[in-house]
mmCIF file of C-alpha atoms in Angstrom:
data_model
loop_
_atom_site.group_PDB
_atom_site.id
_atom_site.type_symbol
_atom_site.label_atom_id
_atom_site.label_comp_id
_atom_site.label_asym_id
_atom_site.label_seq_id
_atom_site.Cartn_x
_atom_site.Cartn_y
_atom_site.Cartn_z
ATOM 1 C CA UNK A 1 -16.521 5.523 25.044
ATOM 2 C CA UNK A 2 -13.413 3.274 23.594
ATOM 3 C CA UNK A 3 -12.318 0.701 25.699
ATOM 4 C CA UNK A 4 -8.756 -0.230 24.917
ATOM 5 C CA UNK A 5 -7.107 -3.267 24.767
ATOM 6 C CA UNK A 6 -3.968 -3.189 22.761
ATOM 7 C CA UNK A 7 -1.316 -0.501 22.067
ATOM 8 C CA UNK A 8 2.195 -0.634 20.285
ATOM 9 C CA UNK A 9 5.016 1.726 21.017
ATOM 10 C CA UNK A 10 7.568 2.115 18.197
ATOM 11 C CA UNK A 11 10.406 4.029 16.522
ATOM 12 C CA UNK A 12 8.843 6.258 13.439
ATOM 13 C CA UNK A 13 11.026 4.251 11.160
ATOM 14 C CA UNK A 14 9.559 2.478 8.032
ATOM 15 C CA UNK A 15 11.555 -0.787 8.711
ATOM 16 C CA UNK A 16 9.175 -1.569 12.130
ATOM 17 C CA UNK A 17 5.921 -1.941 9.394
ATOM 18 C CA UNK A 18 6.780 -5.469 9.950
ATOM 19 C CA UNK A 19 6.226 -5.199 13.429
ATOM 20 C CA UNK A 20 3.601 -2.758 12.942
ATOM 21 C CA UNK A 21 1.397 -5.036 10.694
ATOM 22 C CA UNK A 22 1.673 -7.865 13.261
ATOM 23 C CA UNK A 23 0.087 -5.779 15.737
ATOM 24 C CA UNK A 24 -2.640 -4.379 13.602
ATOM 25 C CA UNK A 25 -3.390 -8.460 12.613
ATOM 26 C CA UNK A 26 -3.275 -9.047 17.016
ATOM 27 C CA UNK A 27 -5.848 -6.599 17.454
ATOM 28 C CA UNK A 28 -8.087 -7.354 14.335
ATOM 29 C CA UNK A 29 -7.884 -10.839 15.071
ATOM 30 C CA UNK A 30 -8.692 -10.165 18.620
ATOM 31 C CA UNK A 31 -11.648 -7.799 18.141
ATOM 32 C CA UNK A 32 -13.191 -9.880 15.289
ATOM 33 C CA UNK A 33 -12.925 -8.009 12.585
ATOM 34 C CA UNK A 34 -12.887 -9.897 8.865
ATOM 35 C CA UNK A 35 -10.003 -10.801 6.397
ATOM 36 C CA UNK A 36 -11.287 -8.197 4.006
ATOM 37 C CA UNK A 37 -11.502 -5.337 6.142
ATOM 38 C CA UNK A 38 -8.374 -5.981 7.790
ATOM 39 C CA UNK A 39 -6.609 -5.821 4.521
ATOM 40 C CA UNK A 40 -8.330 -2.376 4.179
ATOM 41 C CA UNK A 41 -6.928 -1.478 8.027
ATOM 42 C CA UNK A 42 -3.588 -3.162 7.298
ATOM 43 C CA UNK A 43 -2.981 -0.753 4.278
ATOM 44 C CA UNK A 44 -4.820 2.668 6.055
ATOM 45 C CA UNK A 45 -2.275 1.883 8.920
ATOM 46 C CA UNK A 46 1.015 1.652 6.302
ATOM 47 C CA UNK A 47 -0.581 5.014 4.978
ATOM 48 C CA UNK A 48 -0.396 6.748 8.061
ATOM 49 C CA UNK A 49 2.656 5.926 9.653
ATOM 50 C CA UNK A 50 5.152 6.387 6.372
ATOM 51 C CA UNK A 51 3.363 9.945 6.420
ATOM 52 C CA UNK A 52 3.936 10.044 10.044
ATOM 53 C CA UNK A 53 7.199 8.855 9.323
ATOM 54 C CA UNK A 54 7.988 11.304 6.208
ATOM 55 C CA UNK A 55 6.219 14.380 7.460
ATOM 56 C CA UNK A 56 5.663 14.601 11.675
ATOM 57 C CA UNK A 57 9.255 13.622 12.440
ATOM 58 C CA UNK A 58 11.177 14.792 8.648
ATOM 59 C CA UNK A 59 14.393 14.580 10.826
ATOM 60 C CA UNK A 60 13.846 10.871 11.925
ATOM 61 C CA UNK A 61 13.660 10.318 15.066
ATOM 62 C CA UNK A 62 10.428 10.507 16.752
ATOM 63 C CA UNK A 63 7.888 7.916 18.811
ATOM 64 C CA UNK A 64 4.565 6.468 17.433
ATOM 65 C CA UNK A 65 2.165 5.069 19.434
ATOM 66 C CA UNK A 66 -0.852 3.076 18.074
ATOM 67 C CA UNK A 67 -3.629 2.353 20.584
ATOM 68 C CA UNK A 68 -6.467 -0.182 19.813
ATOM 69 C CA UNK A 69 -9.851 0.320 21.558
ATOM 70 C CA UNK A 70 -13.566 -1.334 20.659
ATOM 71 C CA UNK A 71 -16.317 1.439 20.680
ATOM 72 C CA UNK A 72 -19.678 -0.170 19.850
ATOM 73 C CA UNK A 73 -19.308 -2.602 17.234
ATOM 74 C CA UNK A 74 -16.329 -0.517 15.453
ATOM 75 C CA UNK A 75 -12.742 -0.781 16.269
ATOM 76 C CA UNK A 76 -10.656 2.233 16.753
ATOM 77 C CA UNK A 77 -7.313 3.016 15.783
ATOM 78 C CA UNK A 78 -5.832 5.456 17.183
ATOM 79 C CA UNK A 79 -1.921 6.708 15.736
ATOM 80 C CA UNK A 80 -0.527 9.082 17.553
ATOM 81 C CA UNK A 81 3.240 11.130 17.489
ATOM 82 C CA UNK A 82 4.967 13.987 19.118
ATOM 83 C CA UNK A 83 6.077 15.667 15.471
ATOM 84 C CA UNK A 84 5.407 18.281 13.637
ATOM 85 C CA UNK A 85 1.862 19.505 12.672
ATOM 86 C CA UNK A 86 0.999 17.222 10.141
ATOM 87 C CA UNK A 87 -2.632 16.151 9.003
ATOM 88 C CA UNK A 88 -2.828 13.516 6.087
ATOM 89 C CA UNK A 89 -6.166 13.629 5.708
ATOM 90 C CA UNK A 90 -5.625 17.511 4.026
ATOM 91 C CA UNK A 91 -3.698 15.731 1.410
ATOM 92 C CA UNK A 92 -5.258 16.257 -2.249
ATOM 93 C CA UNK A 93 -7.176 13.267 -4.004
ATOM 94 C CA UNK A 94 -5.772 11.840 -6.683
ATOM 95 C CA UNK A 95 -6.590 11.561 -10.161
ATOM 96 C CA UNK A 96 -7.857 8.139 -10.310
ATOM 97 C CA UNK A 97 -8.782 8.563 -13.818
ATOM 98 C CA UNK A 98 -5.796 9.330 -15.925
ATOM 99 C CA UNK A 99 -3.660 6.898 -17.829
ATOM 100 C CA UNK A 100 0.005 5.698 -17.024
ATOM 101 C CA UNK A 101 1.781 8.586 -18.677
ATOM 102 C CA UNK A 102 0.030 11.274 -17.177
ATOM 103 C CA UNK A 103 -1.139 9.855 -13.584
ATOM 104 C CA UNK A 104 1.017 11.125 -11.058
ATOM 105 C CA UNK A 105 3.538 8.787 -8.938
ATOM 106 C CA UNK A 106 2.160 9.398 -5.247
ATOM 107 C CA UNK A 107 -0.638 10.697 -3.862
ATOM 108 C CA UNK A 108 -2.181 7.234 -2.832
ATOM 109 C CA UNK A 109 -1.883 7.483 0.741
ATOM 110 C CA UNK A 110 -3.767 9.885 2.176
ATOM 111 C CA UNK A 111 -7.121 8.571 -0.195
ATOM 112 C CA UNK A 112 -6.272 5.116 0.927
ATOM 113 C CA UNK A 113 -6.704 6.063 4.620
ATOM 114 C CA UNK A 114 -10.054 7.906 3.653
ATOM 115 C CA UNK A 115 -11.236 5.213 1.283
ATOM 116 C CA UNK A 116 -10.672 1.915 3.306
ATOM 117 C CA UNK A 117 -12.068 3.111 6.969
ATOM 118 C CA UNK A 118 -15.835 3.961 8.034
ATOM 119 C CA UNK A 119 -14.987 6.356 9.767
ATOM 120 C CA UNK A 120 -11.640 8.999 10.452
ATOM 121 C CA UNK A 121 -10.412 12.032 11.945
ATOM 122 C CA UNK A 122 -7.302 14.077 13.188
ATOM 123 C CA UNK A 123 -6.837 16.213 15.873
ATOM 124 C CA UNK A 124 -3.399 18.121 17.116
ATOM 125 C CA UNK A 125 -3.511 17.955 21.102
ATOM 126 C CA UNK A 126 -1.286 18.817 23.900
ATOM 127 C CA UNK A 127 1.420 18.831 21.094
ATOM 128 C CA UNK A 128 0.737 15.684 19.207
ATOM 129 C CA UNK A 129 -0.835 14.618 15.947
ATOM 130 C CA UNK A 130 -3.539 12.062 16.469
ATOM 131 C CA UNK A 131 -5.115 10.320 13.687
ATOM 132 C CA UNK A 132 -8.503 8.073 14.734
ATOM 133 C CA UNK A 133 -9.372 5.054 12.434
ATOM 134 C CA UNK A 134 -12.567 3.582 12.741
ATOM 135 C CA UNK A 135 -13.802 0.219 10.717
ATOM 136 C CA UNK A 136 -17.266 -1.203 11.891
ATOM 137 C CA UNK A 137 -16.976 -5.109 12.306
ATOM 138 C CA UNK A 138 -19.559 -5.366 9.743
ATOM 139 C CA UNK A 139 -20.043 -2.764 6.825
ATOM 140 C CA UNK B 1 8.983 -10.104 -0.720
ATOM 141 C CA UNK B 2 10.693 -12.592 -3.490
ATOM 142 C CA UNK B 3 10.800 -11.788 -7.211
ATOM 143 C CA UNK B 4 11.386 -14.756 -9.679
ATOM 144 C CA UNK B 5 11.998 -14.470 -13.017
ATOM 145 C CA UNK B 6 11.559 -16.562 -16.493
ATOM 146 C CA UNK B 7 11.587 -15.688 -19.926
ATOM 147 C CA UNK B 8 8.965 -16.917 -22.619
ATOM 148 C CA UNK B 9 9.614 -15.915 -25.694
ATOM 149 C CA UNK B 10 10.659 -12.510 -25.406
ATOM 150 C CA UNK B 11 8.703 -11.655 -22.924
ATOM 151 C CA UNK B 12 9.983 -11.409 -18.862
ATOM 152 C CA UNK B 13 7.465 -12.660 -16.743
ATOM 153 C CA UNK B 14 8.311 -11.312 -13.299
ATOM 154 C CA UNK B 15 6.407 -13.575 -10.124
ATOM 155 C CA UNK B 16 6.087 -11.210 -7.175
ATOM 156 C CA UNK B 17 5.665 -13.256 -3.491
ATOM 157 C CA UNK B 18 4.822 -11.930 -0.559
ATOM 158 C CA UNK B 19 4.429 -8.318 0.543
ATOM 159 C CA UNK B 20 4.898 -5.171 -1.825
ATOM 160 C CA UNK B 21 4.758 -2.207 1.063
ATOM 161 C CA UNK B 22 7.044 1.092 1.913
ATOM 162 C CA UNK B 23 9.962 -1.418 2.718
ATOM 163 C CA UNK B 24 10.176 -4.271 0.001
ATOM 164 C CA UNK B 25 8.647 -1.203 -2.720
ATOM 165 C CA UNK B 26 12.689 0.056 -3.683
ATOM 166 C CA UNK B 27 13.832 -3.560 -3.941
ATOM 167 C CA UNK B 28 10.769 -4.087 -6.632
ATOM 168 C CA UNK B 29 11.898 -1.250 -8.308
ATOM 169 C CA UNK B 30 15.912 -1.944 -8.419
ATOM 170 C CA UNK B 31 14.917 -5.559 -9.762
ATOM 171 C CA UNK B 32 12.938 -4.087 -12.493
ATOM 172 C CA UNK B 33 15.801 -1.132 -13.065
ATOM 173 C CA UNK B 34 18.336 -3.759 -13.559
ATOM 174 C CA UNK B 35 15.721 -5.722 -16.205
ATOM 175 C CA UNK B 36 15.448 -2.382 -17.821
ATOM 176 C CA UNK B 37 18.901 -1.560 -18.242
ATOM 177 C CA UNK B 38 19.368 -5.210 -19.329
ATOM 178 C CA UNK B 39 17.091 -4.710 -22.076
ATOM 179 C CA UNK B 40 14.676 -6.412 -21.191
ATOM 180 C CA UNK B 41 11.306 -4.322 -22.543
ATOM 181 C CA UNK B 42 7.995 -6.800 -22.585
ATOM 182 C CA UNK B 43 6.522 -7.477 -18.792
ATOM 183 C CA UNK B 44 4.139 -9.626 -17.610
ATOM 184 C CA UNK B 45 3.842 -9.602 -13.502
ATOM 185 C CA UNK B 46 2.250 -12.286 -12.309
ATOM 186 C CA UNK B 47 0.780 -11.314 -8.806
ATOM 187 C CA UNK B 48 -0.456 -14.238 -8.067
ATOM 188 C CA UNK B 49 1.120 -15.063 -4.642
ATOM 189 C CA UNK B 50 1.217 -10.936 -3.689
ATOM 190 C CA UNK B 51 -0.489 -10.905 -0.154
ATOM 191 C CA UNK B 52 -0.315 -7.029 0.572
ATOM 192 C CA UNK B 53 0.180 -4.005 -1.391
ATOM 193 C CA UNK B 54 -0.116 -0.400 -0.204
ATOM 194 C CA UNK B 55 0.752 3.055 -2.059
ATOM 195 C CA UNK B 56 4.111 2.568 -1.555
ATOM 196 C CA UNK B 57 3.916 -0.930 -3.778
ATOM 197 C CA UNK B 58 1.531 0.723 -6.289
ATOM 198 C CA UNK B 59 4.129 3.669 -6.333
ATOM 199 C CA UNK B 60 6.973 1.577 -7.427
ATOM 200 C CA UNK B 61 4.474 -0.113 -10.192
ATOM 201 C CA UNK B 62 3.731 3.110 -11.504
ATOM 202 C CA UNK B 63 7.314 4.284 -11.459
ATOM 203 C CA UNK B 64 8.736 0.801 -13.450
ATOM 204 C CA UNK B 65 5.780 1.109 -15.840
ATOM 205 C CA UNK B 66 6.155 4.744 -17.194
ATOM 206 C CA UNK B 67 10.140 3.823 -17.585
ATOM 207 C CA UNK B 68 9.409 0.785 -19.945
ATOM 208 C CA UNK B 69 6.774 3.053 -21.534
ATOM 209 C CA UNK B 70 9.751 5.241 -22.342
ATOM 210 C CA UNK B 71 11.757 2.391 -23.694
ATOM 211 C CA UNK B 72 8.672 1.525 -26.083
ATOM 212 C CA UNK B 73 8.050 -1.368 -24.037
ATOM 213 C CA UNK B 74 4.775 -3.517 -22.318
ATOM 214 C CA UNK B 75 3.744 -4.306 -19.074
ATOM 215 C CA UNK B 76 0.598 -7.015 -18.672
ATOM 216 C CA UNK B 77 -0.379 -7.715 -15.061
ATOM 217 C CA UNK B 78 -2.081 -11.217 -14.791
ATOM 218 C CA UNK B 79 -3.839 -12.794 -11.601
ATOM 219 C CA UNK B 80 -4.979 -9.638 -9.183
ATOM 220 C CA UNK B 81 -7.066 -11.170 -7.333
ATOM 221 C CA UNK B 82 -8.779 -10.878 -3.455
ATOM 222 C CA UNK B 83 -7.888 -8.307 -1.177
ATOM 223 C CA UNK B 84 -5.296 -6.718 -3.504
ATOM 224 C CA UNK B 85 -7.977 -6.300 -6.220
ATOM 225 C CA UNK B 86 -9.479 -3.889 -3.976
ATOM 226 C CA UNK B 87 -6.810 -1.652 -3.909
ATOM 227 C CA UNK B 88 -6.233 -1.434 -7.473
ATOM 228 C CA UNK B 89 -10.000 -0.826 -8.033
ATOM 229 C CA UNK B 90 -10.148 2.088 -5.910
ATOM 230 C CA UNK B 91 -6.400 3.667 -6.721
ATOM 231 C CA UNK B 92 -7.751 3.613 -10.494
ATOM 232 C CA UNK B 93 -4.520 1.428 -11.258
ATOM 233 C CA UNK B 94 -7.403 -1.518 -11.978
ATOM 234 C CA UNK B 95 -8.097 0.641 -15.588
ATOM 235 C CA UNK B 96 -4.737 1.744 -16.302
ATOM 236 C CA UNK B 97 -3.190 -1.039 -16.593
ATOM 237 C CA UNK B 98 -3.681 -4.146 -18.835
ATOM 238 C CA UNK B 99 -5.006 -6.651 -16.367
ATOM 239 C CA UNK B 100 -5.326 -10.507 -17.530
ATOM 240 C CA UNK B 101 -6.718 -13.662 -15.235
ATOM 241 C CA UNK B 102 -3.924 -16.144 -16.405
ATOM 242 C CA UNK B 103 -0.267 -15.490 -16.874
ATOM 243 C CA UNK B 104 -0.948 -17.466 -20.819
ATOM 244 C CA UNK B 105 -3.732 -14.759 -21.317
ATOM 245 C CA UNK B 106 -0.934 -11.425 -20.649
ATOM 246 C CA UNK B 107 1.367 -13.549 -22.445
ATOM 247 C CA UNK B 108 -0.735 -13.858 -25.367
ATOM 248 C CA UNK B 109 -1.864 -10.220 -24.661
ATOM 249 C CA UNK B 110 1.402 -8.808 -25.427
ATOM 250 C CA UNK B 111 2.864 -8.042 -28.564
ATOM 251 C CA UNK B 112 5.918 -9.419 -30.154
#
């Protein structure tokens, strides 16, 4: 059972991040979690909403919503927008082995989201993408 | 996100500040495009004082270093430290490219 205690409400526009990184720093802050790990939550959080951004709403205009919720002794993220089907998490790994000239540009996000959370997962319901993000306070 | 520049030598040693995410990530790269087109073809970035970086700021990176590859040229990365170093462990960037712990340690690193 999450128990929420923080949401944000924005336009799916890549110039609120600013805004969007204060929140995710409120609710961090605010549910304990360390400097490390919020670096890790700060990025997953850039990851998903530029794909949100990009991909659910490829016209521009569109809502995200970004509730914050303790479960246990993780804190939940949860992103959520009215787009287009969209699930980041399907996105191919990169290469992380090749050199400069052949690694491809891109890629990065969807791995990043994977890579710097404990635990995550995306459902489409009642017409909206909703990507969970869990980080325990402790690893 | 602030860039500074100096030159040593011949070599442009770029000082990133601040944040390198989805927003700041195209003014990297049209400060770096203008270095390019300037000439300019030995890098060293000091990240130092870089607080954040996502995909979008490794992105960029990738993007500037391939076109002064093209021009025959270097890029050295010095200080990557904290947080930051965590990203460029995992994205693989950590290996490819030439990391150094002091800006005089790229600068000697790269090749006149």
């Amino acid at each position: 059972m999450v128990t929420h205690f923080h949401t944000l409400t924005c336009a799916a526009n890549v110039g609120q991040l600013r805004e969007i990184a204060e929140f995710v720093d409120e609710c961090a802050e605010r549910f304990g979690l360390d400097v490390k790990r919020t670096f890790g939550l700060q990025v997953a959080v850039e990851e998903a909403f530029v794909n949100i951004c990009s991909y659910a709403y490829p016209e521009g205009n569109g809502t995200v919503v970004i509730a914050a919720g303790a479960e246990g002794d993780s804190l939940v993220l949860e992103i959520s927008d009215n787009g287009k089907p969209f699930n980041v998490l399907k996105l191919p790994d990169p290469d992380t082995t090749l050199d400069i000239t052949n690694r491809d540009i891109g890629g990065l996000g969807g791995y990043f989201i994977r890579r710097l959370t404990d635990n995550v997962s995306y459902r489409r319901e009642n017409g909206q993408n909703i990507l969970m993000l869990a980080l325990q306070r402790t690893s | 996100m602030n860039i500074q520049t100096s030159k040593e030598s011949s070599v442009m040693v770029v000082k990133v500040t601040g944040r390198l995410d989805a927003v700041t990530a195209p003014e990297y790269e049209r400060q770096f495009t203008l270095l390019i087109t300037d000439g300019e073809t030995r890098f060293v970035v000091d990240f130092e004082k870089l607080d954040y970086i996502s995909s979008a700021g490794l992105r960029v990176l990738l993007a500037t270093a391939k076109h002064i590859k093209a021009k025959s040229g270097q890029i050295h990365l010095a200080n990557i430290g904290g947080a930051v170093k965590e990203v460029f462990d995992i994205s693989g960037f950590g290996s490819i490219f030439p990391m150094h712990e002091s800006v005089a340690s790229a600068l000697n690193a790269t090749v006149g």
